[in-house]
């Protein structure tokens, strides 16, 4: 069929046989299970949208109807930028990455990718300086790279003459013994009620007023706060970088001075697919990152 990317990937499959799907003369291989018949797909909608189309899946609230289309201009703009980066990197799928590894070109791929990210982060740092923002909220889903991004942003802000300090919302977790238990006996550490929101807001307000506060330190190994925190006092004009899943939640930021705030959404958006017909889900990438992180740094078994 001329699908060289797929043929290249199948060389790495350890099994001698593979399942194929056929429809209207088209024979194709997919990663994961597919429905036995397209006749089972009744609730969907195709909508033209430059430079392609939008496929609306069934609505979770009403599975018999396609979900309404919600335009997300920023999201689509980031996807467009992501594809442009892939073009610069010369990698559209895993077959391209495998080729780079074989040819010894992966280090160059990493260096160019890091340079692209640095340019974006430098532009964000310039905007923060221009707006004279004091509270930079860095938020996004679990294992999306918030802490790594915050550290890199801090370096770029220092290049501009600022002295940013970093605060993690994770340190404002309530003791695990105080949290409600899920039906399976576990605790949901991604829920907003796990964070001591009043304490965080009080600390941020006092920091903006020039007072000294004791920032708590949370231990994931013990599931509780440490006895002593870290004292912090901001100099005039000194920015603070706050990173956490709920960084821009209304209950957290509603009482903070809006004119001093700056929000950055971070996610591990991958532009490289398995092949031209099978994408790599961003949630799968974040799940892998979380398993590694929790096992190495948070005392959690995979």
PDB file of N, CA and C in Angstrom, residues 223-297:
ATOM      1  N   UNK A 223       3.211  10.702  53.995  1.00  0.00           N
ATOM      2  CA  UNK A 223       1.845  11.167  53.776  1.00  0.00           C
ATOM      3  C   UNK A 223       1.436  12.275  54.719  1.00  0.00           C
ATOM      4  N   UNK A 224       2.414  13.064  55.189  1.00  0.00           N
ATOM      5  CA  UNK A 224       2.099  14.144  56.123  1.00  0.00           C
ATOM      6  C   UNK A 224       3.110  15.277  55.972  1.00  0.00           C
ATOM      7  N   UNK A 225       2.787  16.416  56.559  1.00  0.00           N
ATOM      8  CA  UNK A 225       3.711  17.544  56.532  1.00  0.00           C
ATOM      9  C   UNK A 225       4.858  17.332  57.510  1.00  0.00           C
ATOM     10  N   UNK A 226       6.005  17.879  57.128  1.00  0.00           N
ATOM     11  CA  UNK A 226       7.150  17.836  58.037  1.00  0.00           C
ATOM     12  C   UNK A 226       6.952  18.837  59.170  1.00  0.00           C
ATOM     13  N   UNK A 227       7.670  18.618  60.257  1.00  0.00           N
ATOM     14  CA  UNK A 227       7.501  19.481  61.427  1.00  0.00           C
ATOM     15  C   UNK A 227       7.837  20.929  61.126  1.00  0.00           C
ATOM     16  N   UNK A 228       8.905  21.163  60.392  1.00  0.00           N
ATOM     17  CA  UNK A 228       9.336  22.521  60.107  1.00  0.00           C
ATOM     18  C   UNK A 228       9.225  22.813  58.618  1.00  0.00           C
ATOM     19  N   UNK A 229       8.754  24.018  58.323  1.00  0.00           N
ATOM     20  CA  UNK A 229       8.700  24.471  56.947  1.00  0.00           C
ATOM     21  C   UNK A 229       9.919  25.315  56.612  1.00  0.00           C
ATOM     22  N   UNK A 230       9.795  26.090  55.541  1.00  0.00           N
ATOM     23  CA  UNK A 230      10.898  26.941  55.089  1.00  0.00           C
ATOM     24  C   UNK A 230      10.434  28.393  55.114  1.00  0.00           C
ATOM     25  N   UNK A 231      11.113  29.255  55.863  1.00  0.00           N
ATOM     26  CA  UNK A 231      10.695  30.667  55.899  1.00  0.00           C
ATOM     27  C   UNK A 231      10.950  31.344  54.555  1.00  0.00           C
ATOM     28  N   UNK A 232      10.024  32.200  54.153  1.00  0.00           N
ATOM     29  CA  UNK A 232      10.144  32.884  52.860  1.00  0.00           C
ATOM     30  C   UNK A 232       9.630  34.308  52.985  1.00  0.00           C
ATOM     31  N   UNK A 233      10.407  35.237  52.436  1.00  0.00           N
ATOM     32  CA  UNK A 233      10.009  36.642  52.367  1.00  0.00           C
ATOM     33  C   UNK A 233      10.441  37.159  50.994  1.00  0.00           C
ATOM     34  N   UNK A 234       9.523  37.785  50.274  1.00  0.00           N
ATOM     35  CA  UNK A 234       9.808  38.273  48.931  1.00  0.00           C
ATOM     36  C   UNK A 234      10.360  39.694  48.967  1.00  0.00           C
ATOM     37  N   UNK A 235      11.338  39.943  48.118  1.00  0.00           N
ATOM     38  CA  UNK A 235      11.833  41.306  47.941  1.00  0.00           C
ATOM     39  C   UNK A 235      10.860  42.066  47.047  1.00  0.00           C
ATOM     40  N   UNK A 236      10.893  43.398  47.071  1.00  0.00           N
ATOM     41  CA  UNK A 236       9.995  44.170  46.200  1.00  0.00           C
ATOM     42  C   UNK A 236      10.158  43.766  44.732  1.00  0.00           C
ATOM     43  N   UNK A 237       9.035  43.418  44.092  1.00  0.00           N
ATOM     44  CA  UNK A 237       9.056  43.046  42.681  1.00  0.00           C
ATOM     45  C   UNK A 237       9.483  41.623  42.408  1.00  0.00           C
ATOM     46  N   UNK A 238       9.843  40.868  43.424  1.00  0.00           N
ATOM     47  CA  UNK A 238      10.319  39.494  43.220  1.00  0.00           C
ATOM     48  C   UNK A 238       9.152  38.573  42.878  1.00  0.00           C
ATOM     49  N   UNK A 239       9.226  37.824  41.763  1.00  0.00           N
ATOM     50  CA  UNK A 239       8.121  36.942  41.386  1.00  0.00           C
ATOM     51  C   UNK A 239       8.201  35.595  42.082  1.00  0.00           C
ATOM     52  N   UNK A 240       7.046  34.956  42.258  1.00  0.00           N
ATOM     53  CA  UNK A 240       6.978  33.620  42.824  1.00  0.00           C
ATOM     54  C   UNK A 240       6.312  32.707  41.802  1.00  0.00           C
ATOM     55  N   UNK A 241       6.939  31.562  41.536  1.00  0.00           N
ATOM     56  CA  UNK A 241       6.406  30.576  40.595  1.00  0.00           C
ATOM     57  C   UNK A 241       5.702  29.491  41.391  1.00  0.00           C
ATOM     58  N   UNK A 242       4.399  29.331  41.155  1.00  0.00           N
ATOM     59  CA  UNK A 242       3.598  28.340  41.872  1.00  0.00           C
ATOM     60  C   UNK A 242       3.173  27.263  40.889  1.00  0.00           C
ATOM     61  N   UNK A 243       3.547  26.008  41.164  1.00  0.00           N
ATOM     62  CA  UNK A 243       3.169  24.943  40.241  1.00  0.00           C
ATOM     63  C   UNK A 243       2.304  23.906  40.944  1.00  0.00           C
ATOM     64  N   UNK A 244       1.272  23.448  40.219  1.00  0.00           N
ATOM     65  CA  UNK A 244       0.363  22.448  40.771  1.00  0.00           C
ATOM     66  C   UNK A 244      -0.816  22.218  39.849  1.00  0.00           C
ATOM     67  N   UNK A 245      -1.449  21.077  39.982  1.00  0.00           N
ATOM     68  CA  UNK A 245      -2.576  20.716  39.116  1.00  0.00           C
ATOM     69  C   UNK A 245      -3.675  21.773  39.157  1.00  0.00           C
ATOM     70  N   UNK A 246      -3.962  22.280  40.341  1.00  0.00           N
ATOM     71  CA  UNK A 246      -5.092  23.208  40.519  1.00  0.00           C
ATOM     72  C   UNK A 246      -4.646  24.670  40.518  1.00  0.00           C
ATOM     73  N   UNK A 247      -3.537  24.961  39.852  1.00  0.00           N
ATOM     74  CA  UNK A 247      -2.967  26.295  39.908  1.00  0.00           C
ATOM     75  C   UNK A 247      -3.917  27.431  39.588  1.00  0.00           C
ATOM     76  N   UNK A 248      -4.811  27.248  38.618  1.00  0.00           N
ATOM     77  CA  UNK A 248      -5.723  28.333  38.237  1.00  0.00           C
ATOM     78  C   UNK A 248      -7.171  28.053  38.629  1.00  0.00           C
ATOM     79  N   UNK A 249      -7.366  27.146  39.589  1.00  0.00           N
ATOM     80  CA  UNK A 249      -8.711  26.878  40.084  1.00  0.00           C
ATOM     81  C   UNK A 249      -9.267  28.143  40.744  1.00  0.00           C
ATOM     82  N   UNK A 250     -10.512  28.469  40.466  1.00  0.00           N
ATOM     83  CA  UNK A 250     -11.128  29.694  40.994  1.00  0.00           C
ATOM     84  C   UNK A 250     -11.062  29.761  42.516  1.00  0.00           C
ATOM     85  N   UNK A 251     -11.208  28.611  43.184  1.00  0.00           N
ATOM     86  CA  UNK A 251     -11.189  28.618  44.649  1.00  0.00           C
ATOM     87  C   UNK A 251      -9.806  28.966  45.186  1.00  0.00           C
ATOM     88  N   UNK A 252      -8.780  28.819  44.363  1.00  0.00           N
ATOM     89  CA  UNK A 252      -7.425  29.126  44.802  1.00  0.00           C
ATOM     90  C   UNK A 252      -7.039  30.560  44.465  1.00  0.00           C
ATOM     91  N   UNK A 253      -7.408  31.032  43.266  1.00  0.00           N
ATOM     92  CA  UNK A 253      -6.913  32.334  42.804  1.00  0.00           C
ATOM     93  C   UNK A 253      -7.929  33.460  42.927  1.00  0.00           C
ATOM     94  N   UNK A 254      -9.167  33.152  43.301  1.00  0.00           N
ATOM     95  CA  UNK A 254     -10.216  34.178  43.268  1.00  0.00           C
ATOM     96  C   UNK A 254      -9.909  35.369  44.167  1.00  0.00           C
ATOM     97  N   UNK A 255      -9.186  35.152  45.279  1.00  0.00           N
ATOM     98  CA  UNK A 255      -8.913  36.247  46.203  1.00  0.00           C
ATOM     99  C   UNK A 255      -7.509  36.825  46.047  1.00  0.00           C
ATOM    100  N   UNK A 256      -6.762  36.366  45.042  1.00  0.00           N
ATOM    101  CA  UNK A 256      -5.421  36.898  44.801  1.00  0.00           C
ATOM    102  C   UNK A 256      -5.499  38.068  43.831  1.00  0.00           C
ATOM    103  N   UNK A 257      -4.579  39.023  43.890  1.00  0.00           N
ATOM    104  CA  UNK A 257      -4.628  40.201  43.010  1.00  0.00           C
ATOM    105  C   UNK A 257      -4.456  39.817  41.541  1.00  0.00           C
ATOM    106  N   UNK A 258      -5.528  39.972  40.772  1.00  0.00           N
ATOM    107  CA  UNK A 258      -5.528  39.535  39.375  1.00  0.00           C
ATOM    108  C   UNK A 258      -4.472  40.253  38.539  1.00  0.00           C
ATOM    109  N   UNK A 259      -4.220  41.548  38.830  1.00  0.00           N
ATOM    110  CA  UNK A 259      -3.280  42.327  38.035  1.00  0.00           C
ATOM    111  C   UNK A 259      -1.840  41.852  38.195  1.00  0.00           C
ATOM    112  N   UNK A 260      -1.580  41.060  39.231  1.00  0.00           N
ATOM    113  CA  UNK A 260      -0.221  40.559  39.473  1.00  0.00           C
ATOM    114  C   UNK A 260      -0.042  39.116  39.015  1.00  0.00           C
ATOM    115  N   UNK A 261      -1.097  38.513  38.470  1.00  0.00           N
ATOM    116  CA  UNK A 261      -1.056  37.087  38.156  1.00  0.00           C
ATOM    117  C   UNK A 261      -0.750  36.834  36.687  1.00  0.00           C
ATOM    118  N   UNK A 262      -0.168  35.652  36.462  1.00  0.00           N
ATOM    119  CA  UNK A 262       0.152  35.202  35.104  1.00  0.00           C
ATOM    120  C   UNK A 262       0.002  33.682  35.092  1.00  0.00           C
ATOM    121  N   UNK A 263      -0.782  33.142  34.166  1.00  0.00           N
ATOM    122  CA  UNK A 263      -1.038  31.699  34.132  1.00  0.00           C
ATOM    123  C   UNK A 263      -0.361  31.027  32.941  1.00  0.00           C
ATOM    124  N   UNK A 264       0.239  29.871  33.183  1.00  0.00           N
ATOM    125  CA  UNK A 264       0.849  29.074  32.119  1.00  0.00           C
ATOM    126  C   UNK A 264       0.327  27.648  32.236  1.00  0.00           C
ATOM    127  N   UNK A 265      -0.343  27.169  31.171  1.00  0.00           N
ATOM    128  CA  UNK A 265      -0.839  25.786  31.148  1.00  0.00           C
ATOM    129  C   UNK A 265       0.222  24.902  30.509  1.00  0.00           C
ATOM    130  N   UNK A 266       0.571  23.811  31.192  1.00  0.00           N
ATOM    131  CA  UNK A 266       1.618  22.901  30.727  1.00  0.00           C
ATOM    132  C   UNK A 266       1.027  21.514  30.517  1.00  0.00           C
ATOM    133  N   UNK A 267       1.348  20.899  29.381  1.00  0.00           N
ATOM    134  CA  UNK A 267       0.926  19.519  29.139  1.00  0.00           C
ATOM    135  C   UNK A 267       1.950  18.831  28.257  1.00  0.00           C
ATOM    136  N   UNK A 268       2.032  17.511  28.388  1.00  0.00           N
ATOM    137  CA  UNK A 268       3.005  16.729  27.608  1.00  0.00           C
ATOM    138  C   UNK A 268       2.396  16.366  26.266  1.00  0.00           C
ATOM    139  N   UNK A 269       2.201  17.362  25.422  1.00  0.00           N
ATOM    140  CA  UNK A 269       1.584  17.143  24.118  1.00  0.00           C
ATOM    141  C   UNK A 269       2.621  16.569  23.161  1.00  0.00           C
ATOM    142  N   UNK A 270       2.401  15.348  22.715  1.00  0.00           N
ATOM    143  CA  UNK A 270       3.347  14.701  21.801  1.00  0.00           C
ATOM    144  C   UNK A 270       2.897  14.811  20.364  1.00  0.00           C
ATOM    145  N   UNK A 271       3.793  15.209  19.482  1.00  0.00           N
ATOM    146  CA  UNK A 271       3.434  15.327  18.066  1.00  0.00           C
ATOM    147  C   UNK A 271       3.830  14.084  17.281  1.00  0.00           C
ATOM    148  N   UNK A 272       4.605  13.195  17.891  1.00  0.00           N
ATOM    149  CA  UNK A 272       5.066  11.993  17.196  1.00  0.00           C
ATOM    150  C   UNK A 272       4.058  10.866  17.393  1.00  0.00           C
ATOM    151  N   UNK A 273       3.622  10.245  16.301  1.00  0.00           N
ATOM    152  CA  UNK A 273       2.669   9.151  16.350  1.00  0.00           C
ATOM    153  C   UNK A 273       3.371   7.818  16.142  1.00  0.00           C
ATOM    154  N   UNK A 274       2.646   6.720  16.415  1.00  0.00           N
ATOM    155  CA  UNK A 274       3.210   5.407  16.134  1.00  0.00           C
ATOM    156  C   UNK A 274       3.488   5.266  14.642  1.00  0.00           C
ATOM    157  N   UNK A 275       2.470   5.576  13.846  1.00  0.00           N
ATOM    158  CA  UNK A 275       2.631   5.657  12.393  1.00  0.00           C
ATOM    159  C   UNK A 275       1.596   6.652  11.893  1.00  0.00           C
ATOM    160  N   UNK A 276       1.424   6.748  10.604  1.00  0.00           N
ATOM    161  CA  UNK A 276       0.546   7.789  10.070  1.00  0.00           C
ATOM    162  C   UNK A 276      -0.930   7.555  10.364  1.00  0.00           C
ATOM    163  N   UNK A 277      -1.298   6.387  10.904  1.00  0.00           N
ATOM    164  CA  UNK A 277      -2.702   6.091  11.179  1.00  0.00           C
ATOM    165  C   UNK A 277      -2.965   5.736  12.635  1.00  0.00           C
ATOM    166  N   UNK A 278      -1.934   5.694  13.476  1.00  0.00           N
ATOM    167  CA  UNK A 278      -2.088   5.345  14.890  1.00  0.00           C
ATOM    168  C   UNK A 278      -1.355   6.368  15.740  1.00  0.00           C
ATOM    169  N   UNK A 279      -2.111   7.111  16.523  1.00  0.00           N
ATOM    170  CA  UNK A 279      -1.520   8.166  17.331  1.00  0.00           C
ATOM    171  C   UNK A 279      -1.080   7.628  18.693  1.00  0.00           C
ATOM    172  N   UNK A 280      -0.188   8.366  19.347  1.00  0.00           N
ATOM    173  CA  UNK A 280       0.206   8.074  20.725  1.00  0.00           C
ATOM    174  C   UNK A 280      -0.585   9.009  21.627  1.00  0.00           C
ATOM    175  N   UNK A 281      -1.385   8.445  22.491  1.00  0.00           N
ATOM    176  CA  UNK A 281      -2.240   9.258  23.359  1.00  0.00           C
ATOM    177  C   UNK A 281      -1.403  10.001  24.391  1.00  0.00           C
ATOM    178  N   UNK A 282      -1.693  11.278  24.565  1.00  0.00           N
ATOM    179  CA  UNK A 282      -0.983  12.084  25.560  1.00  0.00           C
ATOM    180  C   UNK A 282      -1.168  11.506  26.963  1.00  0.00           C
ATOM    181  N   UNK A 283      -2.361  10.970  27.234  1.00  0.00           N
ATOM    182  CA  UNK A 283      -2.613  10.400  28.562  1.00  0.00           C
ATOM    183  C   UNK A 283      -1.734   9.181  28.809  1.00  0.00           C
ATOM    184  N   UNK A 284      -1.441   8.393  27.758  1.00  0.00           N
ATOM    185  CA  UNK A 284      -0.563   7.229  27.924  1.00  0.00           C
ATOM    186  C   UNK A 284       0.860   7.676  28.267  1.00  0.00           C
ATOM    187  N   UNK A 285       1.323   8.740  27.613  1.00  0.00           N
ATOM    188  CA  UNK A 285       2.664   9.263  27.895  1.00  0.00           C
ATOM    189  C   UNK A 285       2.739   9.735  29.341  1.00  0.00           C
ATOM    190  N   UNK A 286       1.721  10.457  29.789  1.00  0.00           N
ATOM    191  CA  UNK A 286       1.742  10.967  31.165  1.00  0.00           C
ATOM    192  C   UNK A 286       1.651   9.833  32.181  1.00  0.00           C
ATOM    193  N   UNK A 287       0.914   8.771  31.840  1.00  0.00           N
ATOM    194  CA  UNK A 287       0.817   7.634  32.745  1.00  0.00           C
ATOM    195  C   UNK A 287       2.188   6.978  32.933  1.00  0.00           C
ATOM    196  N   UNK A 288       2.925   6.805  31.845  1.00  0.00           N
ATOM    197  CA  UNK A 288       4.267   6.229  31.946  1.00  0.00           C
ATOM    198  C   UNK A 288       5.173   7.114  32.796  1.00  0.00           C
ATOM    199  N   UNK A 289       5.103   8.421  32.560  1.00  0.00           N
ATOM    200  CA  UNK A 289       5.929   9.358  33.329  1.00  0.00           C
ATOM    201  C   UNK A 289       5.569   9.291  34.814  1.00  0.00           C
ATOM    202  N   UNK A 290       4.275   9.174  35.112  1.00  0.00           N
ATOM    203  CA  UNK A 290       3.843   9.153  36.513  1.00  0.00           C
ATOM    204  C   UNK A 290       4.300   7.877  37.212  1.00  0.00           C
ATOM    205  N   UNK A 291       4.212   6.734  36.521  1.00  0.00           N
ATOM    206  CA  UNK A 291       4.658   5.468  37.113  1.00  0.00           C
ATOM    207  C   UNK A 291       6.135   5.562  37.500  1.00  0.00           C
ATOM    208  N   UNK A 292       6.952   6.108  36.588  1.00  0.00           N
ATOM    209  CA  UNK A 292       8.389   6.237  36.861  1.00  0.00           C
ATOM    210  C   UNK A 292       8.636   7.221  38.009  1.00  0.00           C
ATOM    211  N   UNK A 293       7.973   8.380  37.955  1.00  0.00           N
ATOM    212  CA  UNK A 293       8.174   9.401  38.993  1.00  0.00           C
ATOM    213  C   UNK A 293       7.770   8.899  40.366  1.00  0.00           C
ATOM    214  N   UNK A 294       6.573   8.323  40.472  1.00  0.00           N
ATOM    215  CA  UNK A 294       6.076   7.884  41.778  1.00  0.00           C
ATOM    216  C   UNK A 294       6.943   6.778  42.354  1.00  0.00           C
ATOM    217  N   UNK A 295       7.458   5.907  41.493  1.00  0.00           N
ATOM    218  CA  UNK A 295       8.298   4.833  41.965  1.00  0.00           C
ATOM    219  C   UNK A 295       9.660   5.323  42.434  1.00  0.00           C
ATOM    220  N   UNK A 296      10.209   6.300  41.734  1.00  0.00           N
ATOM    221  CA  UNK A 296      11.557   6.788  42.040  1.00  0.00           C
ATOM    222  C   UNK A 296      11.593   7.819  43.153  1.00  0.00           C
ATOM    223  N   UNK A 297      10.553   8.673  43.225  1.00  0.00           N
ATOM    224  CA  UNK A 297      10.642   9.825  44.124  1.00  0.00           C
ATOM    225  C   UNK A 297       9.556   9.884  45.187  1.00  0.00           C
TER     226      UNK A 297
END
